[in-house]
Coordinates of C-alpha atoms and ligand atoms in Angstrom, one line a residue:
X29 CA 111.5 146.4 103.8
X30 CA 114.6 144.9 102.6
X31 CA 114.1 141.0 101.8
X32 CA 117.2 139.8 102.1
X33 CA 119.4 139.4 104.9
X34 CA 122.6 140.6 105.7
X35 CA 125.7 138.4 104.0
X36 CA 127.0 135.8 106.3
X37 CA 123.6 135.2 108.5
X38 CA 123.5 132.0 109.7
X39 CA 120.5 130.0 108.4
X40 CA 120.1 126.8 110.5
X41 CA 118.0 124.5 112.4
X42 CA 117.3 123.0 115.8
X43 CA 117.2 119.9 117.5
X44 CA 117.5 118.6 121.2
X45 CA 118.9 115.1 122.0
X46 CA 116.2 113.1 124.0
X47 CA 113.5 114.6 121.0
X48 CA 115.4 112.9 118.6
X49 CA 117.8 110.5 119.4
X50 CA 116.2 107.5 120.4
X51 CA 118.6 104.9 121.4
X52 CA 118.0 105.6 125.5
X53 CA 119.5 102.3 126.6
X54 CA 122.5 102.0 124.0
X55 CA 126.0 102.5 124.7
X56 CA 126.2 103.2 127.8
X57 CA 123.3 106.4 128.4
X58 CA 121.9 106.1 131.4
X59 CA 118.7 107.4 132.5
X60 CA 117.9 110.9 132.8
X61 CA 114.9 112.6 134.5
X62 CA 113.2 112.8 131.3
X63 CA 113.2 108.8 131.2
X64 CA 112.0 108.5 134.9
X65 CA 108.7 111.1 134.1
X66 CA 108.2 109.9 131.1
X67 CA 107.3 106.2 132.3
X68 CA 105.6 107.7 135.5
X69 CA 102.0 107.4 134.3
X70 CA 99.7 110.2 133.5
X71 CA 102.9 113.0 132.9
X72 CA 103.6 113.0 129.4
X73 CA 100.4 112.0 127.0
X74 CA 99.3 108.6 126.0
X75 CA 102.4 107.3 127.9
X76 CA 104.9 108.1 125.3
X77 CA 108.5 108.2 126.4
X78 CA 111.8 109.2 124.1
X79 CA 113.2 105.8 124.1
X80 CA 113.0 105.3 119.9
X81 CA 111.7 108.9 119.4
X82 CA 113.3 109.6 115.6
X83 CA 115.9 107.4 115.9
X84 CA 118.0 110.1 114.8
X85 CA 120.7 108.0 116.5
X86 CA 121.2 105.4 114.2
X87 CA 120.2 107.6 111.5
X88 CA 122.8 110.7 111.8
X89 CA 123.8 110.2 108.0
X90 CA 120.3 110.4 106.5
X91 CA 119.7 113.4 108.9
X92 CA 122.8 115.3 107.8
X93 CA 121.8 114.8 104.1
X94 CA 118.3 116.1 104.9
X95 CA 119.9 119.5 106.7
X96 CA 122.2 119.8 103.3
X97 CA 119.4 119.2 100.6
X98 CA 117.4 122.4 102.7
X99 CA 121.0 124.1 102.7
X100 CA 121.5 124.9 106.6
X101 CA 124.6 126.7 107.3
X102 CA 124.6 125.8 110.8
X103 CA 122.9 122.9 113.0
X104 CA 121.9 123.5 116.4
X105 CA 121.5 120.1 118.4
X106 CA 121.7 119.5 121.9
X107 CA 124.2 116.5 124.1
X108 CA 122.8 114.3 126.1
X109 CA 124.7 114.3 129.4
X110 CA 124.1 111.2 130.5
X111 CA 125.6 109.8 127.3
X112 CA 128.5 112.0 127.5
X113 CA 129.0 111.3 131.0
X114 CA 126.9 108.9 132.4
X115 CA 125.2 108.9 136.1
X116 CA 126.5 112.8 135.7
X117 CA 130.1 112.5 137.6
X118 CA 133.5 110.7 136.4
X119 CA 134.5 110.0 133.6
X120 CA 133.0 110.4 129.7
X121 CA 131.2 107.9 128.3
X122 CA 133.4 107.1 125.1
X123 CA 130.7 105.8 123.0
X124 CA 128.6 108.5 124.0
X125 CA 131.2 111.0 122.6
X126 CA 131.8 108.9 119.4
X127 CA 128.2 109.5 118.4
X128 CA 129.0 113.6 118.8
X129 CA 132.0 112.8 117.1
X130 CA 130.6 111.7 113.9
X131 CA 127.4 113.8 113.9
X132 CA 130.1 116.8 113.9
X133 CA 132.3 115.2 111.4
X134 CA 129.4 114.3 109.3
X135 CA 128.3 118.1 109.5
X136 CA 131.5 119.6 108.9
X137 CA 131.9 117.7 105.8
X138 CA 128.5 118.8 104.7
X139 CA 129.6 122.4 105.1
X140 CA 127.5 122.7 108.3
X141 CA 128.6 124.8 111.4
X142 CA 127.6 122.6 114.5
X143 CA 126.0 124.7 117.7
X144 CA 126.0 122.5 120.7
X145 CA 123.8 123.0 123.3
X146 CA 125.3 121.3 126.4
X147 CA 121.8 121.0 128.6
X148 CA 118.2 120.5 127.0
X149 CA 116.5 119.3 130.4
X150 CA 118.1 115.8 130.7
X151 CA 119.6 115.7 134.0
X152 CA 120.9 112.4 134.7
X153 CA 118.5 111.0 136.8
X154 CA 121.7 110.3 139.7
X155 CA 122.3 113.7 140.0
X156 CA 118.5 114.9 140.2
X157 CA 118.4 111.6 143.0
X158 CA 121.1 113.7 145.1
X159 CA 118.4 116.8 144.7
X160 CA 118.9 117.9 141.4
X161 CA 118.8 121.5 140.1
X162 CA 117.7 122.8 143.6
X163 CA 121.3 121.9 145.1
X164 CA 124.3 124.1 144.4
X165 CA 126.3 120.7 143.6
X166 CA 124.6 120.6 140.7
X167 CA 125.7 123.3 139.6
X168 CA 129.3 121.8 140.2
X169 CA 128.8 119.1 138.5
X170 CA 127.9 120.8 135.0
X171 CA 130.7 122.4 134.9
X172 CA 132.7 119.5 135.2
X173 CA 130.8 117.9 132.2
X174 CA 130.6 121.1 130.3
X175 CA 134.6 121.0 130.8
X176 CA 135.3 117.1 129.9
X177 CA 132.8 117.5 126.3
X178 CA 134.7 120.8 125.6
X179 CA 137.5 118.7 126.2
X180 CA 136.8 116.3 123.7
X181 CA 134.7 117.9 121.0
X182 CA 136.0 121.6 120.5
X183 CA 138.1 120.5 118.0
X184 CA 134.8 120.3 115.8
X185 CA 132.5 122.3 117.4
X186 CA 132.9 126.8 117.3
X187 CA 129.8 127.2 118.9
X188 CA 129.3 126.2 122.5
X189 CA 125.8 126.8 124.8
X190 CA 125.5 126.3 128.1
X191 CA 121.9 125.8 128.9
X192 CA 118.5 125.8 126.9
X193 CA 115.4 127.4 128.3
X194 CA 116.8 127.5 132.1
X195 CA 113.0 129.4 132.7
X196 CA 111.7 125.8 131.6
X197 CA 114.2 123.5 133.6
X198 CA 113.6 125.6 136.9
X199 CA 109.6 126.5 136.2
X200 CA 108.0 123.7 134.9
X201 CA 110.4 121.4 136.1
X202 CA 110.3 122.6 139.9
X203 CA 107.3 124.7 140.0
X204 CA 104.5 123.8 138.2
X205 CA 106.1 119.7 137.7
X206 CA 104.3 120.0 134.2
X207 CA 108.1 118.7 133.2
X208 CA 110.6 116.3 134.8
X209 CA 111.2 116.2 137.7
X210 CA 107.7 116.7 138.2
X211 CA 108.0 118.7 141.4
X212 CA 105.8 121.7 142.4
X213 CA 107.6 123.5 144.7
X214 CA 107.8 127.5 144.6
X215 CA 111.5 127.5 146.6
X216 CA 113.0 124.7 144.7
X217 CA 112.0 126.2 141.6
X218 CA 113.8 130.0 143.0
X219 CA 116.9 127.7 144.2
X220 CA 116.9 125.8 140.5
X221 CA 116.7 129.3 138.7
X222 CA 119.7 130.1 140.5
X223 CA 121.6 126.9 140.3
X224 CA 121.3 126.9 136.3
X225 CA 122.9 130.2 136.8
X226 CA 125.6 129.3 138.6
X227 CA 125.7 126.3 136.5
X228 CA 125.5 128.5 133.3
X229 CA 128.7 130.8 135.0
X230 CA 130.6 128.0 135.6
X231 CA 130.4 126.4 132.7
X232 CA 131.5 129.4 131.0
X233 CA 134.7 129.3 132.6
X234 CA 135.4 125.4 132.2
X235 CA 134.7 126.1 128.7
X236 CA 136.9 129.2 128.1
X237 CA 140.1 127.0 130.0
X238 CA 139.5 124.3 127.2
X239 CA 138.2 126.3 124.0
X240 CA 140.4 128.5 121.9
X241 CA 139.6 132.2 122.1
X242 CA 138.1 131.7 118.3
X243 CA 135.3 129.6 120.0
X244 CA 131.7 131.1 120.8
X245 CA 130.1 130.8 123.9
X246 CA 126.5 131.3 124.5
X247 CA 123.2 131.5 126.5
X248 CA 119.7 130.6 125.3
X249 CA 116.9 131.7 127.1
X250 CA 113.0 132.0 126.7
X251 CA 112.4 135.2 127.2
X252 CA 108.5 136.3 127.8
X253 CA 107.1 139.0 125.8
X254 CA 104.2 140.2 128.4
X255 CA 101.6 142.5 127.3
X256 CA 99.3 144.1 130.0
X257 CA 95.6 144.2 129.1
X258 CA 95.3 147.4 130.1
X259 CA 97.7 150.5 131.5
X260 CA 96.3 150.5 134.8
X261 CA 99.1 150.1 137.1
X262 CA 97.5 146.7 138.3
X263 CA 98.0 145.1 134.6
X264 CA 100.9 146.8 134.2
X265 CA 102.1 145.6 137.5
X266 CA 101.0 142.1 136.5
X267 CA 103.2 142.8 133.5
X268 CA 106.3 143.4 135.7
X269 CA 106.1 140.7 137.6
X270 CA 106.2 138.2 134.4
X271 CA 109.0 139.8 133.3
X272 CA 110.8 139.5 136.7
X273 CA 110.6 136.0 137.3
X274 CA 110.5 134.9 133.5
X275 CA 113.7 137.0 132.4
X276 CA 115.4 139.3 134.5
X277 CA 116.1 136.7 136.9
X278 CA 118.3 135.4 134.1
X279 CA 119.4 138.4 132.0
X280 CA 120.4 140.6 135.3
X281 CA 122.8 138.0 136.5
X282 CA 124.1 136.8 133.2
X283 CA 124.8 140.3 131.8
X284 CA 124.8 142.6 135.1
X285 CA 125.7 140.4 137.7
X286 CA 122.9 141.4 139.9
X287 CA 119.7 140.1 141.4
X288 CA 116.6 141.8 140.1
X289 CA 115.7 143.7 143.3
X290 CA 111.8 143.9 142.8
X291 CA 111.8 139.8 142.4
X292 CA 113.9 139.5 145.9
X293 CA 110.9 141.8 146.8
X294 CA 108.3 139.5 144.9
X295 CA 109.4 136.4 146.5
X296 CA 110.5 137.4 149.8
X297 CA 107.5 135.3 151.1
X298 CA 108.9 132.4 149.7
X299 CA 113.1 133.1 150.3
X300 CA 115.3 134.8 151.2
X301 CA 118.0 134.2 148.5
X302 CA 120.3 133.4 151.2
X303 CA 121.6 130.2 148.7
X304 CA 123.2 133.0 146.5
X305 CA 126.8 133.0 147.9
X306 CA 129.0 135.6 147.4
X307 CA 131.1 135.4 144.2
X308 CA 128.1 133.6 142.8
X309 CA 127.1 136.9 140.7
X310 CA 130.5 137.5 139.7
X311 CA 131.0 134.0 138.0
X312 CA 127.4 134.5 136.8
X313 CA 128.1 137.7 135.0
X314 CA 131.4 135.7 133.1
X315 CA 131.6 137.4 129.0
X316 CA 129.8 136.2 127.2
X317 CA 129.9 136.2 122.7
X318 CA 126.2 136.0 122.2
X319 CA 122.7 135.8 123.6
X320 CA 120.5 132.8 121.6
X321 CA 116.4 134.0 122.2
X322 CA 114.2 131.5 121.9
X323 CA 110.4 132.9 120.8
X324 CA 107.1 131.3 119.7
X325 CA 104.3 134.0 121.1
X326 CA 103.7 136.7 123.3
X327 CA 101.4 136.1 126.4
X328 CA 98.7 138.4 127.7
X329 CA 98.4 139.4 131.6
X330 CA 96.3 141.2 133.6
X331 CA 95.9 141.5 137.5
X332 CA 94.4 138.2 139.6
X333 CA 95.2 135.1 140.3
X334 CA 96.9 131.8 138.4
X335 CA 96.0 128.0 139.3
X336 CA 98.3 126.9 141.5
X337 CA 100.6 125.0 141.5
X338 CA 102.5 127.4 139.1
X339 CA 105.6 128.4 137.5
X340 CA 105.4 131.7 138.3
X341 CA 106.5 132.2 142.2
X342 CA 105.6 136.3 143.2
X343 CA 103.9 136.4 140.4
X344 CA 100.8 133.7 140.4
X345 CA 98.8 135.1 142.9
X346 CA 99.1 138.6 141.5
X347 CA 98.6 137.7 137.6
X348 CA 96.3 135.9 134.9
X349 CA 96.8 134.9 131.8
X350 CA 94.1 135.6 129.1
X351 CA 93.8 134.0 125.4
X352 CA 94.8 136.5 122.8
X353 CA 93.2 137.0 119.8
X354 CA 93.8 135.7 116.6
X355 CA 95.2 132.4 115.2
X356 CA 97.0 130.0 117.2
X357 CA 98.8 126.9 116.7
X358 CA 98.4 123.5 117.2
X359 CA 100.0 124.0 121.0
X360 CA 96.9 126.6 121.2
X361 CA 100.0 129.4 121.1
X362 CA 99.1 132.8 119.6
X363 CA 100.3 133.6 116.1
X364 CA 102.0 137.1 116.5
X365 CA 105.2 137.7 115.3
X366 CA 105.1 141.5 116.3
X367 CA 106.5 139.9 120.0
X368 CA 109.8 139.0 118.3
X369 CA 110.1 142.5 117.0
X370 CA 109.7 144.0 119.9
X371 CA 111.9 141.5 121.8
X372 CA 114.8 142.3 119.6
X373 CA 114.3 145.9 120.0
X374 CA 114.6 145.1 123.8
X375 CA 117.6 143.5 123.7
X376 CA 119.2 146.2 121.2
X377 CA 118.6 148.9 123.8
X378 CA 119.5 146.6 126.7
X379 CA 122.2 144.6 126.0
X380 CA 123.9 146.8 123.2
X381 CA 126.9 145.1 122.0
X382 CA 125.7 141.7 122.5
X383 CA 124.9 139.7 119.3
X384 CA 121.7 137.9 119.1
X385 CA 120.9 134.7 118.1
X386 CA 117.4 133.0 117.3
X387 CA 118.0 129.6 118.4
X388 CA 114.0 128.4 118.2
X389 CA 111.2 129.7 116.1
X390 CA 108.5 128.0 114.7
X391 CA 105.2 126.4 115.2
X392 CA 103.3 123.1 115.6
X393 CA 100.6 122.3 113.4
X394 CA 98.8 118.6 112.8
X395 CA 100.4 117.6 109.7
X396 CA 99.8 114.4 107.8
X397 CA 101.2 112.6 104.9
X398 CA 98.9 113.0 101.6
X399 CA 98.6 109.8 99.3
X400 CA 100.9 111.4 97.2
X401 CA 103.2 111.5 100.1
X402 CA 103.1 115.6 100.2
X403 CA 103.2 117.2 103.2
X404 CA 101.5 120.3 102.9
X405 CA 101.9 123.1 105.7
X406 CA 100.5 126.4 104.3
X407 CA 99.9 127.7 108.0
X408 CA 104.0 127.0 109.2
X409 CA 105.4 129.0 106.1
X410 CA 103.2 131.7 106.7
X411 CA 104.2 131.7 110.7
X412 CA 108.0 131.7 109.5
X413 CA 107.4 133.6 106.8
X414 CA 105.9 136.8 109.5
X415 CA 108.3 135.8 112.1
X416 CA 111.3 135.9 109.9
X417 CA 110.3 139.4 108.2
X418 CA 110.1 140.5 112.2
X419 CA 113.5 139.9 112.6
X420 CA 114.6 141.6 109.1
X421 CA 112.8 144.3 110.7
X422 CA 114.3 144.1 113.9
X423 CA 117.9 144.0 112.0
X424 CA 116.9 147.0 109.7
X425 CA 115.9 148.9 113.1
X426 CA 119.2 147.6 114.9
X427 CA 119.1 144.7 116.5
X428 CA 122.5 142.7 115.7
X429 CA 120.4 139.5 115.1
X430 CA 123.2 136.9 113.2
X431 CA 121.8 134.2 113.3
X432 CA 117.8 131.5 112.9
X433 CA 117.1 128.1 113.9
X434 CA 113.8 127.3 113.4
X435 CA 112.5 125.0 115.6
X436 CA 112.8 121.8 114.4
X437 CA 114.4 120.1 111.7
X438 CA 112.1 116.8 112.6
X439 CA 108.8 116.3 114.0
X440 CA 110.1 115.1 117.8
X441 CA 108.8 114.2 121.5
X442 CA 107.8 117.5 122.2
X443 CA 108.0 116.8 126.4
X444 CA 104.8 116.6 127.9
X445 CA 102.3 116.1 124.7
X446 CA 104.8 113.3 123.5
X447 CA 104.4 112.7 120.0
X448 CA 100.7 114.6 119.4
X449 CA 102.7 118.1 118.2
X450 CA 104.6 118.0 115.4
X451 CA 107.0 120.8 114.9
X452 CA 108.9 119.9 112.2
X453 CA 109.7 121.1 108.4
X454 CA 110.2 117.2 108.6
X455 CA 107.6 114.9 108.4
X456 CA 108.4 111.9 110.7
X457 CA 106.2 108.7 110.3
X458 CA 107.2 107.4 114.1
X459 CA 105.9 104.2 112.7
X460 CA 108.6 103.4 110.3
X461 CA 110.9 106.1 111.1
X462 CA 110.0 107.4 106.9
X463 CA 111.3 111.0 107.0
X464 CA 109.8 113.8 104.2
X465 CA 110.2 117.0 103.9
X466 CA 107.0 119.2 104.3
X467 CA 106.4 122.0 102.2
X468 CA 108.0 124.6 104.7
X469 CA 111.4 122.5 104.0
X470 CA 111.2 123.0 100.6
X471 CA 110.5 127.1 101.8
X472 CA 113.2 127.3 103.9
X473 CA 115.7 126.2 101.4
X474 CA 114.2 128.4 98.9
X475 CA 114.7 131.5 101.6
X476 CA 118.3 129.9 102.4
X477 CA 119.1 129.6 98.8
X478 CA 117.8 133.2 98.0
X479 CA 119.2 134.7 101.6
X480 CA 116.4 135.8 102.7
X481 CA 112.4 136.4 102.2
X482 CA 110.1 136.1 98.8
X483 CA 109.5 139.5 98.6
Ligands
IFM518 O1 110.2 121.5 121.8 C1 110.5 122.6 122.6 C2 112.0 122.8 122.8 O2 112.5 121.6 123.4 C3 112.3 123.9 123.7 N1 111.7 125.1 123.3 C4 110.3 125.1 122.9 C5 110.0 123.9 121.9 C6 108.5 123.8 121.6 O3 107.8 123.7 122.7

């Protein structure tokens, strides 16, 4: 295998703004759904909320020189709507768009490409108030924000995505309530999916009428590597229907503007997809310059039955999910970087001629401090180590992968297990906000500096 990867491969890192940023109440933010679940007792564990989380707020300088000493050539964060535009409808919140201003400006002059992400799950709580992802005037009103931040930031930032994990937002958040809003409700959940769509489509076009050509525009999605058990049709039919409602229902209206037929077929029960209006698959299916996968494991089905509620509508009562074997992490995921591999062979054959982009990789493990103030992580550099020698793989089999972020640059709030995972090549003591770099920092920026793997 060739080591080293391709000249110009973007080596970077990833964030998301209520994980990080701390400062919920400052300068005019106000609340998003994330702030709401977070203080409603029992949701998130041992009732921690995102209100400090790393401070990375006040701390953007001391963040940026962390991102240059590992050598990142690009930095993948996320905006917080409801700082950019708060209550989610008028006008920007100035202050809010200062603080983007300088993390960008403070990047660019550290040599670092910044990737925004316009929406990591925090819908300002007003708009989730007026029904949230469910309604189309959601929708709507993303596009408006996506056009009044491209408005005032593409100056600085080339790479623009829409949405983050739309599985998650419409899933957890609406189907299994495991996420803000909380709510477990099999249609609202189908209505969301399609509503971050639309959402996604829209946005696409508000961003193109205020970007230059030059500027990329982007997706990142979740997408489910599901292994059947077995090849009887029933696993294999289990399979199918994970791979339906977990990524076709994105990637067939993104990049064929159509409606998976077998999930209309899975969910029937449940809608009729009348809420899909006509020109909605059109504006959908809007170019787009890349494709950003996120991947951390590959799940293993079989036929039966999930606990309800799920996130899985058409597919939960049809499908179970059994432990694989092997190592897992400290979120109790599988270790198996073979899923990524195969993933980007996937895409190669399916979307050929769409570049590819691994915005999140990497793995939670219960790091500590040593009295030397090491931070040894043996187990993270060998699951980057395997997962980034699957996608040198992938790229020497094909796949036009340009681009890692390995998920994160700093331990964070990682949603509903608050601040028990740590997923970080950054040690963060929440206590005094002390950051060091854990061994796997000091890896990465070996890899960087080498361009690509020890081999
Ligand atoms: O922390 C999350 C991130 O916000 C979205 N992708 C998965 C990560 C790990 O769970």
């Amino acid at each position: 295998m060739n080591a080293l990867f391709p000249a110009g491969f973007r080596w970077g890192s990833a964030t998301a703004a209520y994980q990080i940023e701390g400062a919920a109440a400052e300068d005019g933010r106000t609340p998003s759904i994330w702030d709401t679940f977070s203080r409603t007792p029992g949701k998130v564990r041992n009732g921690d909320t995102g209100d400090i989380a790393a401070d990375h707020y006040h701390r953007v300088r001391e963040d940026v020189a962390l991102m240059k000493s590992v050598g990142l050539t690009d930095y993948r964060f996320s905006l917080a709507w409801p700082r950019v535009q708060p209550t989610g409808r008028g006008p920007a919140g100035q202050k809010g768009l200062d603080f983007y201003r300088c993390l960008a400006d403070e990047l660019l002059e550290a040599g670092i490409r910044p990737v925004a992400t316009l929406y990591h799950w925090d819908l300002p709580q007003e708009l989730e108030d007026a029904g949230g992802w469910p309604e189309r005037a959601t929708a709507e009103r993303f596009a408006e924000y996506a056009g009044l931040a491209a408005e005032a930031l593409g100056d600085r930032i080339g790479t623009w995505t829409t949405l983050n994990e739309p599985w998650c937002a419409a899933f957890l958040g609406y189907g299994s309530g495991v996420h803000a809003p909380g709510r477990a409700d099999d249609q609202a959940a189908l209505r969301a999916a399609h509503h971050l769509n639309l959402a996604h489509g829209l946005a696409v076009r508000a961003l193109r009428d205020a970007l230059p050509t030059t500027v990329e525009v982007s997706l990142t999605l979740n997408l489910h590597v599901a292994r059947p058990l077995t090849d009887t049709p029933q696993d294999v039919d289990a399979a199918r229907r994970i791979d339906a409602v977990g990524n076709r229902i994105f990637l067939d209206p993104v990049f064929h503007g159509r409606l998976p037929a077998d999930l209309v077929a899975d969910t029937a029960h449940l809608t009729d997809w009348s809420f899909v209006r006509d020109g909605d698959l059109t504006a959908i299916s809007a170019p787009i310059d890349s494709l950003g996968v996120n991947y951390y494991s590959p799940a293993l089905v079989a036929a039966g039955r999930s606990e309800s509620p799920s996130a899985w509508p058409g597919a939960a009562d049809h499908v179970r999910f059994l432990p694989a074997p092997g190592p897992r992490t400290a979120m109790d995921w599988p270790v198996d970087a073979s899923g990524l591999h195969e993933l980007l062979l996937r895409l190669r054959d399916e979307l050929p001629g769409v570049p590819l982009l691994i915005t999140e990789n990497g793995a939670a493990y219960d790091d500590y401090a040593d009295p030397e103030g090491a931070v040894h992580d043996p187990e993270r550099v060998a699951y980057l180590d395997a997962h980034l020698a699957a996608v040198r793989r992938a790229i020497d089999d094909g796949a036009d992968v340009r681009g890692y972020f390995l998920w994160s640059l700093l331990d964070n709030f990682e949603w509903a297990y608050g601040y028990g995972k740590r997923f970080g090549i950054v040690h963060v003591d929440f206590a005094s906000q002390r950051r060091t770099p854990k061994d796997s920092a000091h890896w990465y920026a070996e890899v960087i500096a080498r361009g690509g793997l020890p081999r």
